[in-house]
Amino acid sequence: MEQSSKMEKAAALIQGMTDLPTIPAVATQVLSLLDQPDVEIDQVAELLLTDQVMAARVLKMVNSPLYRPATVISSLKGALVYLGLRHIREFILTCSFIQSFEGKEGVLGVKSFWEHSFGVGIVARLIAEKVGYHDTEKAYIGGLIHDIGEVFLSYYLRDEFQKVVDTIKDTPTQLVEAEERLLGTTHCEVGLCLAREWHFPEDYCEIVACHHAPREAKNAPRLAAIVNLADLFCTVRNLDYGGKEWTSFSLADEPAWEMIQGPGAKLAEFDVERFCYELDDQVEEIQELVRNIFKDR
Protein backbone atom coordinates (compact mmCIF):
# COMPACT_ATOMS: atom_id res chain seq x y z
CA MET A 1 0.00 0.00 0.00
CA GLU A 2 1.34 3.44 -0.89
CA GLN A 3 2.60 5.61 1.96
CA SER A 4 0.49 8.57 0.81
CA SER A 5 -2.67 6.46 1.03
CA LYS A 6 -1.82 5.34 4.57
CA MET A 7 -1.12 8.94 5.62
CA GLU A 8 -4.44 10.14 4.14
CA LYS A 9 -6.31 7.46 6.05
CA ALA A 10 -4.48 8.34 9.29
CA ALA A 11 -5.12 12.07 8.85
CA ALA A 12 -8.82 11.40 8.29
CA LEU A 13 -8.98 9.37 11.52
CA ILE A 14 -7.33 12.13 13.56
CA GLN A 15 -9.44 14.89 12.03
CA GLY A 16 -12.60 12.93 12.75
CA MET A 17 -12.03 12.90 16.51
CA THR A 18 -13.73 15.62 18.53
CA ASP A 19 -12.11 14.65 21.88
CA LEU A 20 -8.52 14.30 20.70
CA PRO A 21 -6.10 14.24 23.66
CA THR A 22 -3.92 17.32 24.09
CA ILE A 23 -0.60 18.02 25.81
CA PRO A 24 -1.21 19.92 29.10
CA ALA A 25 -0.71 23.66 28.60
CA VAL A 26 1.71 23.92 31.52
CA ALA A 27 3.96 21.31 29.91
CA THR A 28 4.30 23.41 26.76
CA GLN A 29 5.13 26.43 28.93
CA VAL A 30 7.74 24.51 30.94
CA LEU A 31 9.39 23.17 27.79
CA SER A 32 9.61 26.73 26.42
CA LEU A 33 11.07 27.90 29.72
CA LEU A 34 13.71 25.15 29.63
CA ASP A 35 14.83 26.44 26.22
CA GLN A 36 15.94 29.70 27.83
CA PRO A 37 19.69 29.70 28.63
CA ASP A 38 19.35 31.41 32.04
CA VAL A 39 16.44 29.37 33.40
CA GLU A 40 16.40 28.67 37.14
CA ILE A 41 15.01 25.62 38.95
CA ASP A 42 12.77 27.91 41.05
CA GLN A 43 11.09 29.26 37.91
CA VAL A 44 10.37 25.75 36.64
CA ALA A 45 9.02 24.63 40.02
CA GLU A 46 6.77 27.69 40.31
CA LEU A 47 5.31 27.08 36.86
CA LEU A 48 4.84 23.34 37.43
CA LEU A 49 2.97 23.97 40.68
CA THR A 50 0.20 25.63 38.67
CA ASP A 51 -0.71 22.10 37.51
CA GLN A 52 -1.08 19.99 40.65
CA VAL A 53 -1.68 16.79 38.70
CA MET A 54 1.55 17.22 36.76
CA ALA A 55 3.48 18.18 39.91
CA ALA A 56 2.20 15.12 41.79
CA ARG A 57 3.11 12.82 38.92
CA VAL A 58 6.67 14.19 38.76
CA LEU A 59 7.05 13.49 42.50
CA LYS A 60 5.61 10.00 42.13
CA MET A 61 7.95 9.13 39.28
CA VAL A 62 11.10 10.54 40.85
CA ASN A 63 10.47 8.44 43.98
CA SER A 64 10.04 5.25 41.96
CA PRO A 65 12.64 2.42 42.09
CA LEU A 66 13.91 3.33 38.63
CA TYR A 67 15.36 6.65 39.81
CA ARG A 68 16.47 5.42 43.24
CA PRO A 69 16.65 8.55 45.41
CA ALA A 70 18.51 7.82 48.68
CA THR A 71 15.57 9.20 50.67
CA VAL A 72 11.98 10.03 49.76
CA ILE A 73 11.77 13.38 47.95
CA SER A 74 8.76 15.29 49.25
CA SER A 75 9.02 18.66 47.50
CA LEU A 76 8.74 19.50 43.83
CA LYS A 77 11.83 21.72 43.96
CA GLY A 78 13.74 18.88 45.61
CA ALA A 79 12.66 16.58 42.77
CA LEU A 80 13.79 19.06 40.12
CA VAL A 81 17.14 19.61 41.83
CA TYR A 82 17.63 15.85 42.04
CA LEU A 83 16.84 15.46 38.34
CA GLY A 84 18.84 18.45 37.16
CA LEU A 85 17.77 20.74 34.34
CA ARG A 86 18.88 18.30 31.64
CA HIS A 87 16.50 15.55 32.76
CA ILE A 88 13.51 17.73 33.64
CA ARG A 89 12.58 17.85 29.95
CA GLU A 90 12.24 14.07 29.66
CA PHE A 91 10.17 14.01 32.85
CA ILE A 92 7.78 16.70 31.63
CA LEU A 93 7.32 15.00 28.26
CA THR A 94 6.78 11.67 30.01
CA CYS A 95 4.18 13.09 32.40
CA SER A 96 2.46 14.99 29.58
CA PHE A 97 2.17 11.87 27.49
CA ILE A 98 0.71 9.91 30.41
CA GLN A 99 -1.72 12.70 31.31
CA SER A 100 -2.89 13.06 27.70
CA PHE A 101 -4.12 9.46 27.66
CA GLU A 102 -5.26 9.30 31.29
CA GLY A 103 -8.24 6.99 31.67
CA LYS A 104 -8.23 5.89 28.03
CA GLU A 105 -8.21 2.15 28.64
CA GLY A 106 -8.28 0.37 25.31
CA VAL A 107 -7.70 -3.01 23.74
CA LEU A 108 -4.05 -3.14 24.81
CA GLY A 109 -4.56 -2.20 28.46
CA VAL A 110 -2.98 0.92 29.89
CA LYS A 111 -0.41 -0.83 32.11
CA SER A 112 0.90 -3.16 29.42
CA PHE A 113 1.13 -0.21 27.03
CA TRP A 114 3.17 1.82 29.51
CA GLU A 115 5.39 -1.12 30.43
CA HIS A 116 6.28 -1.46 26.76
CA SER A 117 6.73 2.30 26.25
CA PHE A 118 8.91 2.82 29.31
CA GLY A 119 10.78 -0.36 28.44
CA VAL A 120 11.61 0.83 24.93
CA GLY A 121 12.63 4.24 26.28
CA ILE A 122 14.96 2.76 28.88
CA VAL A 123 16.44 0.17 26.51
CA ALA A 124 16.93 2.83 23.81
CA ARG A 125 18.92 4.86 26.34
CA LEU A 126 21.03 1.80 27.22
CA ILE A 127 21.73 1.05 23.55
CA ALA A 128 22.56 4.71 22.91
CA GLU A 129 25.10 4.60 25.75
CA LYS A 130 26.66 1.39 24.43
CA VAL A 131 27.04 2.65 20.86
CA GLY A 132 28.24 6.13 21.81
CA TYR A 133 25.18 8.03 20.56
CA HIS A 134 25.58 11.67 21.60
CA ASP A 135 22.12 12.25 23.16
CA THR A 136 20.92 9.40 25.36
CA GLU A 137 18.03 11.53 26.71
CA LYS A 138 16.69 11.92 23.18
CA ALA A 139 16.87 8.16 22.70
CA TYR A 140 14.86 7.67 25.90
CA ILE A 141 12.12 10.12 24.89
CA GLY A 142 12.00 8.69 21.37
CA GLY A 143 11.52 5.21 22.80
CA LEU A 144 8.88 6.38 25.21
CA ILE A 145 6.69 8.03 22.56
CA HIS A 146 7.29 5.70 19.61
CA ASP A 147 3.90 3.94 19.92
CA ILE A 148 1.58 6.90 20.51
CA GLY A 149 -0.39 5.78 17.45
CA GLU A 150 -0.94 2.39 19.08
CA VAL A 151 -2.64 3.79 22.15
CA PHE A 152 -4.79 6.00 19.90
CA LEU A 153 -5.99 3.04 17.81
CA SER A 154 -6.47 0.89 20.89
CA TYR A 155 -8.83 3.43 22.47
CA TYR A 156 -10.49 5.35 19.63
CA LEU A 157 -10.91 2.43 17.19
CA ARG A 158 -11.53 -0.22 19.80
CA ASP A 159 -13.67 -2.64 17.80
CA GLU A 160 -11.58 -2.45 14.64
CA PHE A 161 -8.33 -2.70 16.59
CA GLN A 162 -9.62 -5.70 18.55
CA LYS A 163 -10.08 -7.49 15.22
CA VAL A 164 -6.48 -6.65 14.31
CA VAL A 165 -5.20 -8.10 17.59
CA ASP A 166 -7.40 -11.20 17.25
CA THR A 167 -6.15 -11.77 13.70
CA ILE A 168 -2.48 -12.05 14.69
CA LYS A 169 -2.97 -14.13 17.82
CA ASP A 170 -0.64 -17.15 17.71
CA THR A 171 0.48 -16.32 14.17
CA PRO A 172 3.87 -15.14 12.86
CA THR A 173 2.48 -11.74 11.88
CA GLN A 174 3.48 -8.37 13.29
CA LEU A 175 0.83 -5.96 14.50
CA VAL A 176 1.88 -3.28 12.01
CA GLU A 177 1.31 -5.66 9.08
CA ALA A 178 -2.18 -6.58 10.27
CA GLU A 179 -3.04 -2.90 10.84
CA GLU A 180 -2.13 -2.03 7.27
CA ARG A 181 -4.17 -4.92 5.89
CA LEU A 182 -7.30 -4.37 8.00
CA LEU A 183 -7.28 -0.63 8.73
CA GLY A 184 -5.64 0.78 5.63
CA THR A 185 -3.10 2.57 7.81
CA THR A 186 -0.85 1.77 10.79
CA HIS A 187 0.02 3.14 14.20
CA CYS A 188 3.11 4.72 12.60
CA GLU A 189 1.12 7.07 10.36
CA VAL A 190 -1.52 7.71 13.02
CA GLY A 191 1.22 8.44 15.55
CA LEU A 192 2.91 10.85 13.14
CA CYS A 193 -0.34 12.80 12.73
CA LEU A 194 -0.69 12.99 16.53
CA ALA A 195 2.94 14.03 17.00
CA ARG A 196 2.49 16.85 14.50
CA GLU A 197 -0.77 17.87 16.16
CA TRP A 198 1.16 18.16 19.43
CA HIS A 199 4.02 20.07 17.75
CA PHE A 200 6.66 17.49 18.62
CA PRO A 201 10.18 18.26 17.32
CA GLU A 202 10.81 16.78 13.87
CA ASP A 203 13.25 14.10 15.08
CA TYR A 204 10.58 12.69 17.41
CA CYS A 205 7.98 12.80 14.65
CA GLU A 206 10.37 10.78 12.52
CA ILE A 207 10.88 8.14 15.24
CA VAL A 208 7.12 7.72 15.58
CA ALA A 209 6.78 7.36 11.80
CA CYS A 210 9.85 5.18 11.12
CA HIS A 211 10.44 2.99 14.18
CA HIS A 212 9.49 -0.09 12.14
CA ALA A 213 11.38 1.10 9.04
CA PRO A 214 14.44 3.05 10.23
CA ARG A 215 15.95 3.17 6.74
CA GLU A 216 13.17 5.59 5.78
CA ALA A 217 14.35 8.11 8.37
CA LYS A 218 15.99 11.19 6.89
CA ASN A 219 16.75 13.53 9.80
CA ALA A 220 18.05 11.15 12.48
CA PRO A 221 18.33 7.64 11.00
CA ARG A 222 20.71 6.40 13.70
CA LEU A 223 18.28 7.48 16.40
CA ALA A 224 15.39 5.74 14.61
CA ALA A 225 17.54 2.60 14.38
CA ILE A 226 18.28 2.68 18.12
CA VAL A 227 14.56 2.89 18.92
CA ASN A 228 13.82 0.14 16.38
CA LEU A 229 16.25 -2.23 18.11
CA ALA A 230 14.97 -1.27 21.57
CA ASP A 231 11.43 -2.05 20.40
CA LEU A 232 12.53 -5.46 19.16
CA PHE A 233 14.39 -6.26 22.38
CA CYS A 234 11.37 -5.37 24.52
CA THR A 235 8.99 -7.32 22.30
CA VAL A 236 10.89 -10.55 23.01
CA ARG A 237 11.70 -9.85 26.69
CA ASN A 238 8.37 -9.70 28.53
CA LEU A 239 7.59 -6.06 27.72
CA ASP A 240 5.42 -6.87 24.73
CA TYR A 241 1.83 -5.78 25.47
CA GLY A 242 1.22 -8.99 27.38
CA GLY A 243 2.21 -11.28 24.50
CA LYS A 244 -0.22 -9.81 21.96
CA GLU A 245 2.38 -9.46 19.25
CA TRP A 246 4.48 -12.25 17.73
CA THR A 247 8.05 -11.28 16.92
CA SER A 248 11.41 -12.98 16.64
CA PHE A 249 14.58 -11.49 15.27
CA SER A 250 18.24 -12.07 14.63
CA LEU A 251 20.20 -8.95 15.52
CA ALA A 252 22.76 -9.33 12.74
CA ASP A 253 19.98 -9.50 10.11
CA GLU A 254 18.31 -6.26 11.21
CA PRO A 255 18.96 -3.16 9.04
CA ALA A 256 19.05 -1.12 12.25
CA TRP A 257 22.07 -3.08 13.50
CA GLU A 258 24.18 -1.79 10.65
CA MET A 259 22.69 1.69 10.99
CA ILE A 260 23.64 2.20 14.65
CA GLN A 261 27.31 1.77 13.86
CA GLY A 262 29.07 5.09 13.96
CA PRO A 263 31.58 7.14 15.95
CA GLY A 264 31.97 5.65 19.43
CA ALA A 265 30.16 2.40 18.61
CA LYS A 266 31.95 -0.64 20.04
CA LEU A 267 29.72 -3.27 18.52
CA ALA A 268 32.46 -5.88 18.39
CA GLU A 269 32.22 -5.88 22.18
CA PHE A 270 28.41 -5.94 22.18
CA ASP A 271 27.33 -9.21 23.78
CA VAL A 272 23.69 -9.63 22.78
CA GLU A 273 23.00 -12.48 25.20
CA ARG A 274 24.48 -10.54 28.09
CA PHE A 275 22.48 -7.47 27.08
CA CYS A 276 19.27 -9.51 27.15
CA TYR A 277 20.09 -10.68 30.67
CA GLU A 278 20.72 -7.06 31.67
CA LEU A 279 17.34 -6.18 30.20
CA ASP A 280 15.67 -8.98 32.15
CA ASP A 281 17.03 -7.36 35.31
CA GLN A 282 15.31 -4.11 34.28
CA VAL A 283 11.91 -5.66 33.53
CA GLU A 284 10.75 -5.87 37.15
CA GLU A 285 11.85 -2.28 37.82
CA ILE A 286 9.96 -1.06 34.76
CA GLN A 287 6.83 -2.92 35.86
CA GLU A 288 7.21 -1.48 39.38
CA LEU A 289 7.56 2.02 37.90
CA VAL A 290 4.29 1.61 36.00
CA ARG A 291 2.52 0.20 39.05
CA ASN A 292 3.75 3.19 41.04
CA ILE A 293 2.54 5.70 38.44
CA PHE A 294 -0.93 4.16 38.22
CA LYS A 295 -1.37 2.91 41.80
CA ASP A 296 -4.16 5.39 42.52
CA ARG A 297 -6.27 4.13 39.64
PDB file of C-alpha atoms in Angstrom, residues 89-190:
ATOM      1  CA  ARG A  89      12.580  17.852  29.952  1.00  0.00           C
ATOM      2  CA  GLU A  90      12.243  14.070  29.661  1.00  0.00           C
ATOM      3  CA  PHE A  91      10.175  14.010  32.849  1.00  0.00           C
ATOM      4  CA  ILE A  92       7.784  16.705  31.633  1.00  0.00           C
ATOM      5  CA  LEU A  93       7.321  14.997  28.259  1.00  0.00           C
ATOM      6  CA  THR A  94       6.775  11.668  30.013  1.00  0.00           C
ATOM      7  CA  CYS A  95       4.182  13.087  32.399  1.00  0.00           C
ATOM      8  CA  SER A  96       2.459  14.994  29.581  1.00  0.00           C
ATOM      9  CA  PHE A  97       2.173  11.873  27.485  1.00  0.00           C
ATOM     10  CA  ILE A  98       0.706   9.910  30.406  1.00  0.00           C
ATOM     11  CA  GLN A  99      -1.718  12.701  31.306  1.00  0.00           C
ATOM     12  CA  SER A 100      -2.892  13.060  27.703  1.00  0.00           C
ATOM     13  CA  PHE A 101      -4.120   9.461  27.658  1.00  0.00           C
ATOM     14  CA  GLU A 102      -5.257   9.302  31.285  1.00  0.00           C
ATOM     15  CA  GLY A 103      -8.243   6.988  31.674  1.00  0.00           C
ATOM     16  CA  LYS A 104      -8.232   5.894  28.029  1.00  0.00           C
ATOM     17  CA  GLU A 105      -8.212   2.154  28.643  1.00  0.00           C
ATOM     18  CA  GLY A 106      -8.279   0.367  25.312  1.00  0.00           C
ATOM     19  CA  VAL A 107      -7.701  -3.011  23.739  1.00  0.00           C
ATOM     20  CA  LEU A 108      -4.051  -3.139  24.814  1.00  0.00           C
ATOM     21  CA  GLY A 109      -4.562  -2.200  28.460  1.00  0.00           C
ATOM     22  CA  VAL A 110      -2.976   0.923  29.891  1.00  0.00           C
ATOM     23  CA  LYS A 111      -0.405  -0.828  32.107  1.00  0.00           C
ATOM     24  CA  SER A 112       0.903  -3.164  29.420  1.00  0.00           C
ATOM     25  CA  PHE A 113       1.126  -0.209  27.034  1.00  0.00           C
ATOM     26  CA  TRP A 114       3.172   1.815  29.510  1.00  0.00           C
ATOM     27  CA  GLU A 115       5.387  -1.125  30.430  1.00  0.00           C
ATOM     28  CA  HIS A 116       6.280  -1.455  26.765  1.00  0.00           C
ATOM     29  CA  SER A 117       6.728   2.300  26.251  1.00  0.00           C
ATOM     30  CA  PHE A 118       8.914   2.824  29.307  1.00  0.00           C
ATOM     31  CA  GLY A 119      10.778  -0.362  28.439  1.00  0.00           C
ATOM     32  CA  VAL A 120      11.610   0.825  24.935  1.00  0.00           C
ATOM     33  CA  GLY A 121      12.633   4.235  26.282  1.00  0.00           C
ATOM     34  CA  ILE A 122      14.959   2.759  28.881  1.00  0.00           C
ATOM     35  CA  VAL A 123      16.443   0.174  26.510  1.00  0.00           C
ATOM     36  CA  ALA A 124      16.932   2.830  23.810  1.00  0.00           C
ATOM     37  CA  ARG A 125      18.919   4.856  26.336  1.00  0.00           C
ATOM     38  CA  LEU A 126      21.031   1.798  27.218  1.00  0.00           C
ATOM     39  CA  ILE A 127      21.726   1.050  23.549  1.00  0.00           C
ATOM     40  CA  ALA A 128      22.563   4.714  22.914  1.00  0.00           C
ATOM     41  CA  GLU A 129      25.099   4.597  25.753  1.00  0.00           C
ATOM     42  CA  LYS A 130      26.665   1.391  24.430  1.00  0.00           C
ATOM     43  CA  VAL A 131      27.036   2.651  20.859  1.00  0.00           C
ATOM     44  CA  GLY A 132      28.240   6.129  21.806  1.00  0.00           C
ATOM     45  CA  TYR A 133      25.184   8.031  20.557  1.00  0.00           C
ATOM     46  CA  HIS A 134      25.576  11.666  21.602  1.00  0.00           C
ATOM     47  CA  ASP A 135      22.122  12.252  23.156  1.00  0.00           C
ATOM     48  CA  THR A 136      20.919   9.403  25.362  1.00  0.00           C
ATOM     49  CA  GLU A 137      18.035  11.527  26.714  1.00  0.00           C
ATOM     50  CA  LYS A 138      16.692  11.924  23.182  1.00  0.00           C
ATOM     51  CA  ALA A 139      16.868   8.163  22.698  1.00  0.00           C
ATOM     52  CA  TYR A 140      14.864   7.668  25.896  1.00  0.00           C
ATOM     53  CA  ILE A 141      12.125  10.125  24.893  1.00  0.00           C
ATOM     54  CA  GLY A 142      11.996   8.692  21.367  1.00  0.00           C
ATOM     55  CA  GLY A 143      11.522   5.207  22.795  1.00  0.00           C
ATOM     56  CA  LEU A 144       8.877   6.383  25.210  1.00  0.00           C
ATOM     57  CA  ILE A 145       6.686   8.032  22.555  1.00  0.00           C
ATOM     58  CA  HIS A 146       7.285   5.696  19.606  1.00  0.00           C
ATOM     59  CA  ASP A 147       3.899   3.945  19.917  1.00  0.00           C
ATOM     60  CA  ILE A 148       1.577   6.903  20.512  1.00  0.00           C
ATOM     61  CA  GLY A 149      -0.391   5.784  17.452  1.00  0.00           C
ATOM     62  CA  GLU A 150      -0.941   2.388  19.080  1.00  0.00           C
ATOM     63  CA  VAL A 151      -2.645   3.792  22.153  1.00  0.00           C
ATOM     64  CA  PHE A 152      -4.794   5.996  19.896  1.00  0.00           C
ATOM     65  CA  LEU A 153      -5.986   3.035  17.805  1.00  0.00           C
ATOM     66  CA  SER A 154      -6.467   0.893  20.892  1.00  0.00           C
ATOM     67  CA  TYR A 155      -8.829   3.433  22.469  1.00  0.00           C
ATOM     68  CA  TYR A 156     -10.492   5.355  19.630  1.00  0.00           C
ATOM     69  CA  LEU A 157     -10.907   2.435  17.193  1.00  0.00           C
ATOM     70  CA  ARG A 158     -11.528  -0.215  19.804  1.00  0.00           C
ATOM     71  CA  ASP A 159     -13.673  -2.640  17.800  1.00  0.00           C
ATOM     72  CA  GLU A 160     -11.578  -2.446  14.641  1.00  0.00           C
ATOM     73  CA  PHE A 161      -8.334  -2.704  16.593  1.00  0.00           C
ATOM     74  CA  GLN A 162      -9.623  -5.698  18.551  1.00  0.00           C
ATOM     75  CA  LYS A 163     -10.084  -7.489  15.219  1.00  0.00           C
ATOM     76  CA  VAL A 164      -6.481  -6.649  14.306  1.00  0.00           C
ATOM     77  CA  VAL A 165      -5.204  -8.099  17.594  1.00  0.00           C
ATOM     78  CA  ASP A 166      -7.401 -11.204  17.254  1.00  0.00           C
ATOM     79  CA  THR A 167      -6.146 -11.773  13.696  1.00  0.00           C
ATOM     80  CA  ILE A 168      -2.483 -12.048  14.690  1.00  0.00           C
ATOM     81  CA  LYS A 169      -2.973 -14.128  17.825  1.00  0.00           C
ATOM     82  CA  ASP A 170      -0.641 -17.147  17.713  1.00  0.00           C
ATOM     83  CA  THR A 171       0.476 -16.323  14.172  1.00  0.00           C
ATOM     84  CA  PRO A 172       3.872 -15.140  12.863  1.00  0.00           C
ATOM     85  CA  THR A 173       2.485 -11.742  11.880  1.00  0.00           C
ATOM     86  CA  GLN A 174       3.480  -8.368  13.289  1.00  0.00           C
ATOM     87  CA  LEU A 175       0.831  -5.959  14.496  1.00  0.00           C
ATOM     88  CA  VAL A 176       1.885  -3.278  12.011  1.00  0.00           C
ATOM     89  CA  GLU A 177       1.312  -5.665   9.080  1.00  0.00           C
ATOM     90  CA  ALA A 178      -2.178  -6.581  10.274  1.00  0.00           C
ATOM     91  CA  GLU A 179      -3.041  -2.904  10.841  1.00  0.00           C
ATOM     92  CA  GLU A 180      -2.131  -2.032   7.267  1.00  0.00           C
ATOM     93  CA  ARG A 181      -4.170  -4.922   5.889  1.00  0.00           C
ATOM     94  CA  LEU A 182      -7.303  -4.370   7.996  1.00  0.00           C
ATOM     95  CA  LEU A 183      -7.284  -0.627   8.729  1.00  0.00           C
ATOM     96  CA  GLY A 184      -5.644   0.785   5.626  1.00  0.00           C
ATOM     97  CA  THR A 185      -3.095   2.566   7.811  1.00  0.00           C
ATOM     98  CA  THR A 186      -0.851   1.773  10.790  1.00  0.00           C
ATOM     99  CA  HIS A 187       0.017   3.137  14.204  1.00  0.00           C
ATOM    100  CA  CYS A 188       3.112   4.724  12.603  1.00  0.00           C
ATOM    101  CA  GLU A 189       1.120   7.075  10.358  1.00  0.00           C
ATOM    102  CA  VAL A 190      -1.521   7.710  13.024  1.00  0.00           C
TER     103      VAL A 190
END
